[in-house]
Coordinates of C-alpha atoms in Angstrom, one line a residue:
Chain A
X1 CA -28.8 14.3 -32.4
X2 CA -25.0 12.9 -33.5
X3 CA -23.5 10.2 -35.4
X4 CA -19.8 8.9 -34.1
X5 CA -17.2 7.0 -36.4
X6 CA -15.7 4.3 -34.1
X7 CA -13.0 1.5 -35.2
X8 CA -13.2 -1.2 -32.8
X9 CA -9.6 -2.4 -31.8
X10 CA -10.3 -5.3 -29.7
X11 CA -12.8 -8.0 -29.3
X12 CA -13.4 -6.4 -25.8
X13 CA -14.4 -3.2 -27.2
X14 CA -16.7 -4.9 -30.1
X15 CA -18.6 -6.6 -27.0
X16 CA -19.0 -3.1 -25.3
X17 CA -19.7 -1.2 -28.3
X18 CA -22.6 -4.5 -29.0
X19 CA -23.7 -4.2 -25.4
X20 CA -24.3 -0.4 -25.6
X21 CA -26.0 -0.4 -28.8
X22 CA -28.7 -2.9 -27.8
X23 CA -29.4 -1.5 -24.1
X24 CA -29.3 2.1 -24.8
X25 CA -31.3 1.3 -28.2
X26 CA -29.0 3.1 -30.3
X27 CA -29.6 3.8 -34.4
X28 CA -26.9 1.6 -36.1
X29 CA -26.1 3.2 -39.4
X30 CA -23.2 0.9 -40.3
X31 CA -23.4 -2.2 -40.0
X32 CA -26.9 -2.7 -39.5
X33 CA -26.7 -5.5 -37.3
X34 CA -25.0 -5.1 -33.6
X35 CA -24.0 -8.7 -34.7
X36 CA -21.8 -7.6 -37.7
X37 CA -19.7 -5.0 -35.8
X38 CA -16.3 -6.1 -36.2
X39 CA -12.6 -5.1 -35.2
X40 CA -10.7 -3.2 -37.8
X41 CA -14.1 -2.2 -39.4
X42 CA -15.9 1.2 -39.5
X43 CA -18.8 1.5 -37.2
X44 CA -21.4 4.4 -37.5
X45 CA -23.7 5.0 -34.9
X46 CA -26.8 7.5 -34.4
X47 CA -26.7 9.3 -30.7
X48 CA -30.0 10.7 -29.6
X49 CA -29.0 14.3 -28.3
X50 CA -30.2 13.6 -24.5
X51 CA -28.0 10.6 -24.5
X52 CA -24.5 12.1 -26.5
X53 CA -23.0 12.7 -22.7
X54 CA -23.6 9.4 -21.7
X55 CA -22.4 7.3 -24.4
X56 CA -18.8 9.6 -24.8
X57 CA -18.4 8.7 -20.9
X58 CA -19.2 4.9 -21.5
X59 CA -16.3 5.3 -24.8
X60 CA -13.9 7.1 -22.6
X61 CA -14.2 4.8 -19.4
X62 CA -13.5 1.6 -22.1
X63 CA -10.9 3.4 -23.8
X64 CA -12.7 3.2 -26.9
X65 CA -11.7 6.1 -29.5
X66 CA -14.2 7.8 -31.6
X67 CA -15.0 10.8 -34.1
X68 CA -17.9 12.5 -34.2
X69 CA -18.7 12.3 -38.1
X70 CA -22.1 14.6 -37.5
X71 CA -22.4 16.8 -34.8
X72 CA -26.0 18.5 -35.5
X73 CA -28.1 16.0 -37.8
X74 CA -31.2 18.0 -37.7
X75 CA -29.5 20.9 -38.8
X76 CA -28.1 18.5 -42.1
X77 CA -31.5 17.3 -42.3
X78 CA -32.8 20.5 -42.6
X79 CA -30.8 21.5 -45.1
X80 CA -31.3 18.6 -47.1
X81 CA -34.8 19.4 -47.5
X82 CA -35.0 22.5 -49.6
X83 CA -38.3 24.5 -48.3
X84 CA -39.9 24.7 -52.0
X85 CA -40.3 21.2 -52.1
X86 CA -42.8 21.3 -49.1
X87 CA -45.0 23.7 -50.6
X88 CA -44.8 22.8 -54.4
X89 CA -46.1 19.2 -54.3
X90 CA -46.9 17.6 -57.7
X91 CA -47.0 14.3 -56.8
X92 CA -49.7 13.4 -54.3
X93 CA -48.5 12.4 -51.3
X94 CA -48.9 8.5 -51.2
X95 CA -51.3 7.7 -48.1
X96 CA -48.7 6.3 -45.3
X97 CA -50.7 2.9 -44.3
X98 CA -48.3 2.7 -41.3
X99 CA -49.2 5.3 -39.5
X100 CA -52.6 6.1 -37.5
X101 CA -55.2 8.3 -39.4
X102 CA -57.7 10.8 -38.0
X103 CA -61.6 10.6 -39.0
X104 CA -61.2 13.1 -41.3
X105 CA -58.0 12.0 -43.3
X106 CA -59.9 8.2 -43.3
X107 CA -63.1 10.1 -45.1
X108 CA -60.6 11.7 -47.5
X109 CA -58.8 8.4 -48.0
X110 CA -62.2 6.3 -48.6
X111 CA -63.2 9.3 -51.5
X112 CA -59.7 8.8 -53.3
X113 CA -59.9 4.8 -52.9
X114 CA -63.0 5.1 -54.7
X115 CA -61.8 7.6 -57.4
X116 CA -58.7 5.8 -58.1
X117 CA -59.9 2.2 -58.3
X118 CA -63.7 3.0 -59.7
X119 CA -63.4 0.1 -61.7
X120 CA -64.0 -2.2 -58.5
X121 CA -64.7 0.3 -55.3
X122 CA -68.2 2.1 -54.5
X123 CA -68.7 3.8 -51.5
X124 CA -71.7 3.2 -49.6
X125 CA -73.8 5.2 -47.0
X126 CA -74.9 3.3 -44.2
X127 CA -76.2 5.6 -41.8
X128 CA -75.3 8.6 -39.3
X129 CA -73.9 8.4 -35.8
X130 CA -75.6 10.0 -32.6
X131 CA -73.2 13.1 -33.3
X132 CA -74.2 13.1 -37.0
X133 CA -71.5 11.9 -38.7
X134 CA -72.0 9.9 -41.9
X135 CA -71.2 5.8 -42.0
X136 CA -69.7 4.6 -45.2
X137 CA -68.7 1.2 -46.0
X138 CA -66.5 0.5 -49.6
X139 CA -67.6 -2.5 -51.5
X140 CA -64.8 -4.2 -53.3
X141 CA -66.8 -6.0 -56.1
X142 CA -65.8 -7.1 -59.4
X143 CA -68.3 -6.5 -62.4
X144 CA -69.5 -10.2 -63.0
X145 CA -72.9 -11.8 -64.2
X146 CA -73.2 -14.0 -61.5
X147 CA -74.7 -12.7 -58.0
X148 CA -71.4 -13.2 -55.4
X149 CA -72.0 -14.1 -51.7
X150 CA -70.7 -11.0 -49.3
X151 CA -67.8 -11.1 -46.6
X152 CA -68.2 -8.1 -44.2
X153 CA -65.5 -6.6 -41.9
X154 CA -66.2 -3.9 -39.6
X155 CA -63.7 -2.1 -37.7
X156 CA -63.1 0.3 -35.0
X157 CA -66.4 -0.3 -33.1
X158 CA -64.2 0.8 -30.2
X159 CA -62.6 3.9 -30.3
X160 CA -59.1 3.2 -28.1
X161 CA -58.6 0.2 -30.7
X162 CA -56.7 2.1 -33.5
X163 CA -54.9 -0.6 -35.0
X164 CA -58.4 -1.6 -35.9
X165 CA -59.4 0.7 -38.3
X166 CA -55.8 0.8 -39.4
X167 CA -56.0 -2.7 -40.6
X168 CA -59.0 -2.1 -42.4
X169 CA -57.1 0.4 -44.4
X170 CA -54.4 -1.8 -44.8
X171 CA -56.7 -4.7 -46.0
X172 CA -58.8 -2.6 -48.6
X173 CA -55.2 -0.9 -50.2
X174 CA -53.6 -4.8 -50.5
X175 CA -56.3 -6.3 -52.1
X176 CA -56.8 -3.2 -54.4
X177 CA -52.7 -3.5 -55.5
X178 CA -52.5 -6.9 -55.7
X179 CA -55.9 -8.4 -57.2
X180 CA -54.7 -8.3 -60.7
X181 CA -51.0 -10.0 -59.8
X182 CA -52.0 -12.1 -56.9
X183 CA -54.2 -15.2 -58.1
X184 CA -55.6 -16.0 -54.9
X185 CA -57.0 -12.8 -54.3
X186 CA -58.3 -12.5 -58.2
X187 CA -59.9 -16.0 -57.7
X188 CA -61.5 -14.7 -54.7
X189 CA -62.5 -11.6 -56.5
X190 CA -64.3 -13.8 -58.8
X191 CA -66.7 -15.6 -56.5
X192 CA -66.7 -12.9 -53.6
X193 CA -67.6 -9.2 -52.5
X194 CA -65.9 -7.6 -49.9
X195 CA -67.7 -4.9 -47.6
X196 CA -65.5 -3.0 -45.7
X197 CA -66.4 -0.6 -42.8
X198 CA -63.3 1.4 -41.7
X199 CA -64.8 2.7 -38.7
X200 CA -67.8 1.9 -37.3
X201 CA -68.0 4.0 -34.0
X202 CA -66.7 7.1 -35.7
X203 CA -67.9 10.0 -32.8
X204 CA -66.0 7.6 -30.1
X205 CA -62.9 7.4 -32.9
X206 CA -62.8 11.0 -32.9
X207 CA -63.1 11.8 -29.4
X208 CA -60.0 9.3 -28.8
X209 CA -57.9 11.6 -30.9
X210 CA -59.3 14.7 -29.1
X211 CA -60.0 14.1 -25.8
X212 CA -59.3 10.8 -24.3
X213 CA -57.0 8.2 -26.0
X214 CA -58.6 5.3 -24.1
X215 CA -62.6 5.9 -24.7
X216 CA -64.2 3.1 -26.1
X217 CA -67.8 3.5 -26.4
X218 CA -70.1 5.8 -28.7
X219 CA -70.6 9.5 -27.7
X220 CA -74.6 9.1 -26.7
X221 CA -75.5 11.3 -24.0
X222 CA -77.2 9.6 -20.8
X223 CA -78.7 11.3 -17.8
X224 CA -79.4 14.8 -19.0
X225 CA -75.7 14.7 -20.4
X226 CA -74.0 13.8 -17.1
X227 CA -72.9 10.7 -18.7
X228 CA -71.8 9.5 -22.0
X229 CA -71.6 6.4 -24.1
X230 CA -73.0 3.1 -24.9
X231 CA -70.5 0.1 -25.5
X232 CA -72.0 -0.6 -29.2
X233 CA -70.2 -4.3 -29.0
X234 CA -73.1 -4.5 -26.0
X235 CA -75.7 -3.3 -27.9
X236 CA -76.5 -5.6 -30.4
X237 CA -79.9 -7.9 -30.2
X238 CA -78.5 -11.1 -29.2
X239 CA -79.5 -12.2 -25.6
X240 CA -79.2 -8.1 -25.2
X241 CA -78.7 -7.2 -21.7
X242 CA -78.0 -11.1 -20.1
X243 CA -74.6 -11.3 -19.2
X244 CA -71.3 -9.5 -18.9
X245 CA -72.8 -6.0 -19.5
X246 CA -73.7 -2.9 -17.1
X247 CA -76.9 -1.2 -16.9
X248 CA -75.1 1.6 -15.8
X249 CA -73.8 4.6 -18.2
X250 CA -70.7 5.0 -16.2
X251 CA -69.2 1.4 -16.9
X252 CA -67.3 0.9 -20.0
X253 CA -69.5 -2.1 -20.8
X254 CA -73.0 0.3 -20.5
X255 CA -75.1 -1.6 -22.8
X256 CA -77.7 1.0 -23.9
X257 CA -81.3 1.7 -23.0
X258 CA -82.1 -1.5 -25.0
X259 CA -80.8 -3.7 -28.2
X260 CA -80.2 -1.5 -31.0
X261 CA -81.0 1.6 -29.2
X262 CA -77.8 3.4 -30.6
X263 CA -77.7 4.7 -34.4
X264 CA -74.5 3.2 -35.1
X265 CA -75.7 -0.3 -34.2
X266 CA -79.1 0.4 -36.2
X267 CA -77.4 1.0 -39.2
X268 CA -75.0 -1.5 -39.4
X269 CA -77.8 -4.3 -38.3
X270 CA -80.2 -3.3 -40.7
X271 CA -77.8 -3.4 -43.5
X272 CA -77.0 -7.1 -42.6
X273 CA -80.0 -8.0 -41.9
X274 CA -81.1 -6.8 -45.3
X275 CA -78.1 -8.7 -46.9
X276 CA -78.1 -11.5 -44.6
X277 CA -79.0 -14.2 -47.1
X278 CA -75.9 -13.0 -49.2
X279 CA -73.7 -12.6 -46.4
X280 CA -71.0 -15.5 -45.7
X281 CA -68.7 -13.9 -43.2
X282 CA -69.3 -11.6 -40.6
X283 CA -65.5 -10.2 -39.9
X284 CA -65.5 -7.5 -36.6
X285 CA -61.9 -6.3 -35.7
X286 CA -60.7 -5.7 -32.6
X287 CA -57.6 -5.2 -30.4
X288 CA -55.9 -6.4 -28.3
X289 CA -55.1 -9.8 -27.3
X290 CA -54.5 -11.9 -29.9
X291 CA -57.5 -14.1 -30.1
X292 CA -59.8 -15.2 -33.1
X293 CA -63.2 -15.7 -31.2
X294 CA -66.0 -17.7 -32.6
X295 CA -69.7 -17.3 -30.9
X296 CA -71.1 -17.3 -28.4
X297 CA -70.1 -15.1 -25.8
X298 CA -73.7 -15.1 -23.6
X299 CA -73.9 -18.9 -23.4
X300 CA -71.0 -21.7 -23.6
X301 CA -73.5 -23.8 -25.6
X302 CA -71.6 -24.0 -29.2
X303 CA -73.5 -22.8 -32.1
X304 CA -74.5 -25.7 -34.6
X305 CA -71.8 -25.1 -37.0
X306 CA -69.2 -25.0 -34.1
X307 CA -66.6 -27.7 -35.7
X308 CA -66.6 -26.1 -39.0
X309 CA -66.2 -22.7 -37.5
X310 CA -63.3 -24.0 -35.3
X311 CA -61.3 -25.6 -37.9
X312 CA -61.4 -22.0 -40.0
X313 CA -60.5 -20.0 -37.1
X314 CA -57.5 -22.8 -36.5
X315 CA -56.4 -22.6 -39.8
X316 CA -56.4 -19.0 -39.9
X317 CA -54.5 -18.6 -36.7
X318 CA -52.0 -21.2 -38.2
X319 CA -51.5 -19.1 -41.3
X320 CA -50.9 -15.8 -39.2
X321 CA -48.2 -17.6 -37.1
X322 CA -46.3 -18.4 -40.0
X323 CA -45.7 -15.0 -41.0
X324 CA -43.8 -13.7 -37.8
X325 CA -44.3 -16.4 -35.1
X326 CA -47.2 -14.2 -33.7
X327 CA -49.4 -16.9 -31.7
X328 CA -53.3 -16.4 -31.6
X329 CA -55.5 -18.2 -29.3
X330 CA -58.9 -19.7 -30.9
X331 CA -62.2 -20.4 -29.5
X332 CA -65.6 -19.3 -28.3
X333 CA -65.5 -16.0 -26.2
X334 CA -67.2 -17.5 -23.6
X335 CA -64.8 -20.0 -22.7
X336 CA -61.3 -18.4 -23.4
X337 CA -62.2 -14.7 -22.8
X338 CA -65.4 -13.9 -20.4
X339 CA -69.0 -13.9 -21.3
X340 CA -70.8 -11.0 -22.6
X341 CA -74.0 -10.3 -24.6
X342 CA -74.9 -8.2 -27.2
X343 CA -72.0 -8.4 -29.5
X344 CA -72.1 -7.9 -33.0
X345 CA -70.6 -11.2 -33.7
X346 CA -73.2 -13.2 -31.8
X347 CA -76.0 -11.7 -33.5
X348 CA -74.8 -11.9 -37.2
X349 CA -74.4 -15.7 -36.6
X350 CA -77.9 -15.9 -34.9
X351 CA -79.7 -14.0 -37.7
X352 CA -78.0 -17.0 -39.8
X353 CA -74.7 -16.1 -41.1
X354 CA -72.8 -18.9 -40.9
X355 CA -68.9 -17.7 -40.4
X356 CA -68.8 -15.0 -37.7
X357 CA -65.7 -14.1 -36.1
X358 CA -64.2 -11.7 -33.7
X359 CA -60.4 -10.9 -34.5
X360 CA -58.2 -9.5 -31.5
X361 CA -55.1 -7.8 -32.6
X362 CA -51.9 -7.5 -31.4
X363 CA -50.5 -7.2 -28.8
X364 CA -50.6 -9.3 -25.6
X365 CA -50.7 -6.1 -23.1
X366 CA -47.5 -4.9 -23.4
X367 CA -48.7 -1.6 -24.9
X368 CA -52.3 -2.8 -25.4
X369 CA -54.2 -0.1 -26.8
X370 CA -51.2 2.4 -27.6
X371 CA -49.8 -0.3 -30.3
X372 CA -46.7 1.3 -31.5
X373 CA -47.1 2.5 -34.8
X374 CA -43.8 0.2 -36.1
X375 CA -46.1 -2.6 -35.2
X376 CA -48.9 -1.8 -37.6
X377 CA -47.1 -3.1 -40.9
X378 CA -46.5 -6.7 -39.1
X379 CA -49.8 -6.8 -37.5
X380 CA -51.4 -6.1 -40.9
X381 CA -49.2 -8.4 -42.8
X382 CA -49.6 -11.7 -40.7
X383 CA -53.6 -10.8 -40.2
X384 CA -53.9 -10.5 -44.0
Chain B
X1 CA -60.9 -26.2 -5.0
X2 CA -59.5 -26.0 -1.4
X3 CA -62.6 -26.3 0.9
X4 CA -62.9 -23.5 3.1
X5 CA -60.0 -21.9 1.8
X6 CA -59.9 -21.1 -1.7
X7 CA -58.8 -21.7 -5.3
X8 CA -55.2 -23.0 -5.9
X9 CA -53.6 -22.9 -9.8
X10 CA -50.6 -24.7 -10.4
X11 CA -48.8 -22.8 -13.2
X12 CA -45.9 -23.8 -15.8
X13 CA -44.4 -20.5 -17.4
X14 CA -41.8 -19.5 -19.7
X15 CA -40.2 -15.9 -18.7
X16 CA -39.1 -13.8 -21.7
X17 CA -36.7 -11.3 -21.3
X18 CA -38.3 -8.2 -22.5
X19 CA -34.7 -6.8 -24.0
X20 CA -33.8 -10.4 -25.6
X21 CA -36.6 -12.0 -27.0
X22 CA -34.1 -15.3 -27.2
X23 CA -33.3 -15.5 -23.6
X24 CA -36.0 -17.3 -21.8
X25 CA -36.2 -18.9 -18.2
X26 CA -39.1 -21.7 -17.2
X27 CA -40.8 -20.9 -14.2
X28 CA -43.4 -22.9 -12.0
X29 CA -45.6 -21.4 -9.4
X30 CA -48.6 -21.7 -7.5
X31 CA -51.1 -19.2 -7.1
X32 CA -53.9 -19.3 -4.1
X33 CA -57.0 -17.2 -4.3
X34 CA -58.4 -16.8 -1.0
X35 CA -62.0 -17.6 -0.4
X36 CA -64.4 -14.7 0.5
X37 CA -62.5 -11.7 1.5
X38 CA -61.2 -9.7 -1.7
X39 CA -58.8 -7.4 0.0
X40 CA -56.5 -9.6 0.5
X41 CA -53.8 -10.2 -2.3
X42 CA -53.4 -14.1 -3.6
X43 CA -50.6 -16.0 -2.4
X44 CA -47.7 -16.4 -5.0
X45 CA -45.0 -18.9 -4.3
X46 CA -42.4 -19.5 -7.4
X47 CA -39.6 -21.3 -8.7
X48 CA -37.0 -20.2 -11.2
X49 CA -35.5 -22.8 -13.4
X50 CA -32.7 -20.8 -13.9
X51 CA -31.1 -17.6 -13.6
X52 CA -32.2 -14.3 -14.6
X53 CA -29.9 -12.1 -16.8
X54 CA -27.7 -9.7 -15.1
X55 CA -28.4 -6.2 -16.1
X56 CA -26.1 -4.4 -14.2
X57 CA -24.6 -2.5 -16.7
X58 CA -27.8 -0.8 -18.2
X59 CA -29.0 -0.5 -14.7
X60 CA -25.9 1.9 -13.6
X61 CA -25.8 3.9 -16.8
X62 CA -29.7 4.8 -16.1
X63 CA -29.1 5.1 -12.8
X64 CA -26.3 8.0 -13.6
X65 CA -27.9 9.3 -16.0
X66 CA -31.0 10.5 -13.9
X67 CA -28.6 11.6 -10.8
X68 CA -26.9 13.5 -13.3
X69 CA -29.7 15.5 -14.3
X70 CA -30.0 19.4 -13.4
X71 CA -33.7 19.3 -12.8
X72 CA -36.0 16.6 -11.5
X73 CA -37.4 14.4 -14.5
X74 CA -41.1 14.9 -15.3
X75 CA -43.2 13.1 -18.3
X76 CA -46.5 12.5 -19.1
X77 CA -48.3 10.3 -21.8
X78 CA -45.6 6.9 -22.0
X79 CA -46.4 5.7 -24.7
X80 CA -48.1 8.4 -26.6
X81 CA -51.0 7.9 -28.3
X82 CA -49.2 6.5 -31.2
X83 CA -47.2 3.9 -28.9
X84 CA -44.0 5.9 -29.4
X85 CA -41.2 6.0 -26.4
X86 CA -38.8 8.2 -26.5
X87 CA -35.8 5.9 -26.1
X88 CA -34.5 7.8 -23.0
X89 CA -38.1 7.3 -21.2
X90 CA -37.7 3.5 -22.0
X91 CA -36.6 2.9 -18.4
X92 CA -38.9 4.8 -17.1
X93 CA -41.5 2.8 -18.8
X94 CA -40.1 -0.1 -17.7
X95 CA -39.8 0.7 -13.8
X96 CA -43.6 1.3 -14.0
X97 CA -43.8 -1.9 -15.5
X98 CA -42.3 -3.8 -12.9
X99 CA -43.8 -1.4 -10.0
X100 CA -47.3 -2.0 -11.9
X101 CA -47.0 -5.7 -11.7
X102 CA -47.0 -5.5 -7.7
X103 CA -50.3 -3.1 -7.6
X104 CA -51.5 -5.5 -9.8
X105 CA -50.7 -8.7 -8.0
X106 CA -51.8 -6.6 -4.9
X107 CA -55.3 -6.3 -6.5
X108 CA -56.2 -9.2 -8.5
X109 CA -58.8 -11.9 -7.8
X110 CA -60.0 -14.5 -10.2
X111 CA -62.2 -12.0 -12.3
X112 CA -59.7 -9.4 -12.9
X113 CA -57.2 -9.4 -15.6
X114 CA -54.8 -6.5 -15.2
X115 CA -52.6 -5.0 -17.4
X116 CA -50.7 -1.5 -17.4
X117 CA -52.4 0.9 -20.5
X118 CA -50.0 3.9 -20.1
X119 CA -48.4 6.3 -17.6
X120 CA -50.4 9.5 -17.4
X121 CA -47.6 11.4 -15.4
X122 CA -44.3 10.8 -13.8
X123 CA -42.5 13.1 -11.6
X124 CA -39.1 12.2 -9.7
X125 CA -39.1 13.2 -6.3
X126 CA -35.8 14.5 -4.7
X127 CA -34.0 12.8 -2.5
X128 CA -31.3 13.2 -0.2
X129 CA -30.2 9.6 -0.2
X130 CA -28.8 7.4 -3.0
X131 CA -32.3 5.9 -3.8
X132 CA -34.2 7.3 -7.1
X133 CA -37.5 8.0 -6.2
X134 CA -40.6 8.5 -8.9
X135 CA -44.2 9.6 -8.3
X136 CA -46.2 7.8 -10.9
X137 CA -49.9 8.1 -12.5
X138 CA -50.5 5.2 -14.4
X139 CA -53.7 4.2 -15.9
X140 CA -54.6 0.3 -15.7
X141 CA -57.0 -1.8 -18.0
X142 CA -58.9 -4.4 -16.6
X143 CA -60.1 -7.0 -19.3
X144 CA -62.5 -8.1 -17.9
X145 CA -64.8 -4.9 -17.0
X146 CA -63.0 -2.8 -19.6
X147 CA -62.6 0.1 -17.1
X148 CA -59.6 2.0 -16.8
X149 CA -58.1 2.9 -13.6
X150 CA -56.2 5.6 -12.6
X151 CA -53.5 4.8 -10.0
X152 CA -51.2 6.4 -8.3
X153 CA -47.9 4.9 -6.8
X154 CA -44.6 6.0 -5.7
X155 CA -41.3 3.8 -6.4
X156 CA -38.1 3.6 -5.0
X157 CA -35.6 2.2 -7.0
X158 CA -31.3 1.7 -6.8
X159 CA -29.6 -0.6 -9.2
X160 CA -28.0 -2.7 -6.0
X161 CA -31.1 -2.6 -3.9
X162 CA -34.0 -3.2 -6.3
X163 CA -37.2 -1.5 -6.7
X164 CA -39.9 -0.8 -4.1
X165 CA -43.5 0.7 -4.2
X166 CA -43.8 2.5 -1.2
X167 CA -47.5 3.8 -1.6
X168 CA -50.1 3.1 -4.2
X169 CA -53.5 4.1 -3.8
X170 CA -56.5 3.8 -6.6
X171 CA -58.0 7.0 -7.6
X172 CA -61.1 7.9 -8.6
X173 CA -62.2 7.4 -12.2
X174 CA -62.3 11.4 -14.0
X175 CA -65.6 11.5 -15.5
X176 CA -65.5 13.1 -18.9
X177 CA -68.4 14.8 -20.3

């Protein structure tokens, strides 16, 4: 990569340079934005190596004179980072919430989070996946003498929806970083406990890192190991197997051999069933599509508290939009998306949890499941 | 509902320029899904209320860059698992997006909702004329069935002559163990 120094002489040159920067997505070092490029003022642009020749050609063609400020950026970067720094790490590397993390790192993160916030956070065992991976949730609970209602949130029920576990981790971080200073959060924690399951479908998530990025289901073997995977979000005991499913293992929406046939489903369902009288709200995070979905998927008949459910969801969507203008559609799955049965959200509501929502995070299909890392932060911030 | 013919939808859309979010054009369209035979693409009529932005300069820069490559372009996994697209591959991705729009149109019914999920593989095919030709293997995601469908498409493009999908075929799903 090279860095060019240019001093535009005419307005036409400014226009051409602005155009070049935006069409080739060049990295402007100075000024920050193309609209701030001015005649007579220094312009520094970083040009990726494969584009250097064509940028030079374009500048020559438009008779814009330039100087190469840095002819080999990588060399400069390497020189500025002494090797010793990389091996003697005294300060532990802070966890990067704006990257996607493999399961091993998420396990380590959970341990660290509990260790660093032991006055508030405890890690609890839920069960084992079909491939014997241990499932844990984090409980964020401010010590108090009163029993508090619970908000449950799970992420990563579908392996390929990487932004979902990324959000659960972000959420935990935000709460723990701000509960002392943010009055909203501290009031929250005085009255509610938060239970967060960062990755529900651990085997599937690992598989999407190692073998098939667009894998969705879990990894349970069927038909003598010739076919794998049940869609965990069709496997719950809510009108199981009735609509929007397949009975064929080779389908992405295979509902399994029976309701709660999968260990992952059972682990979550058994826990929530036990605690259901204290659970106020069940949230399950997915992608993509930008929806806040209310029960039910299996029928268009509205739930008993449908007005209140919609009202809260609409407020949430409005708050979300207030951050970056991202628009989310709100409504019952069967009305605005498609019919499906056996979803965790439907099941949670059916056993009596009043507020039950599925969030489908960014985006609208442009990148879909492979949401770029630079969208992790804005997605998480607006969803907070 | 149009008896014995199919279902017609009347749409009002706002088109947004991918490279300039502030540039929008209104559009009205009529889409007719035919009854019965699912092998016919829906009829589409549309009217643009305004003009689409001119992309000649960017098109020519991309065209010249590919033309001047010593070896035919080959790439895979665009975007990669983390959503990254190297800047020089962005036009390749956009080309696939447009071409996949054609494939999606030809294969849509009232019960499908396709999106381009990823370019698995792209290979430039050498040509003796002025056109650029790319052989893509893409993955389409259908929101309704949640299936990931591999699809091969051959794309012809020229800055002044536009884009054509000269060949496309659905591929069998690779059954992974």
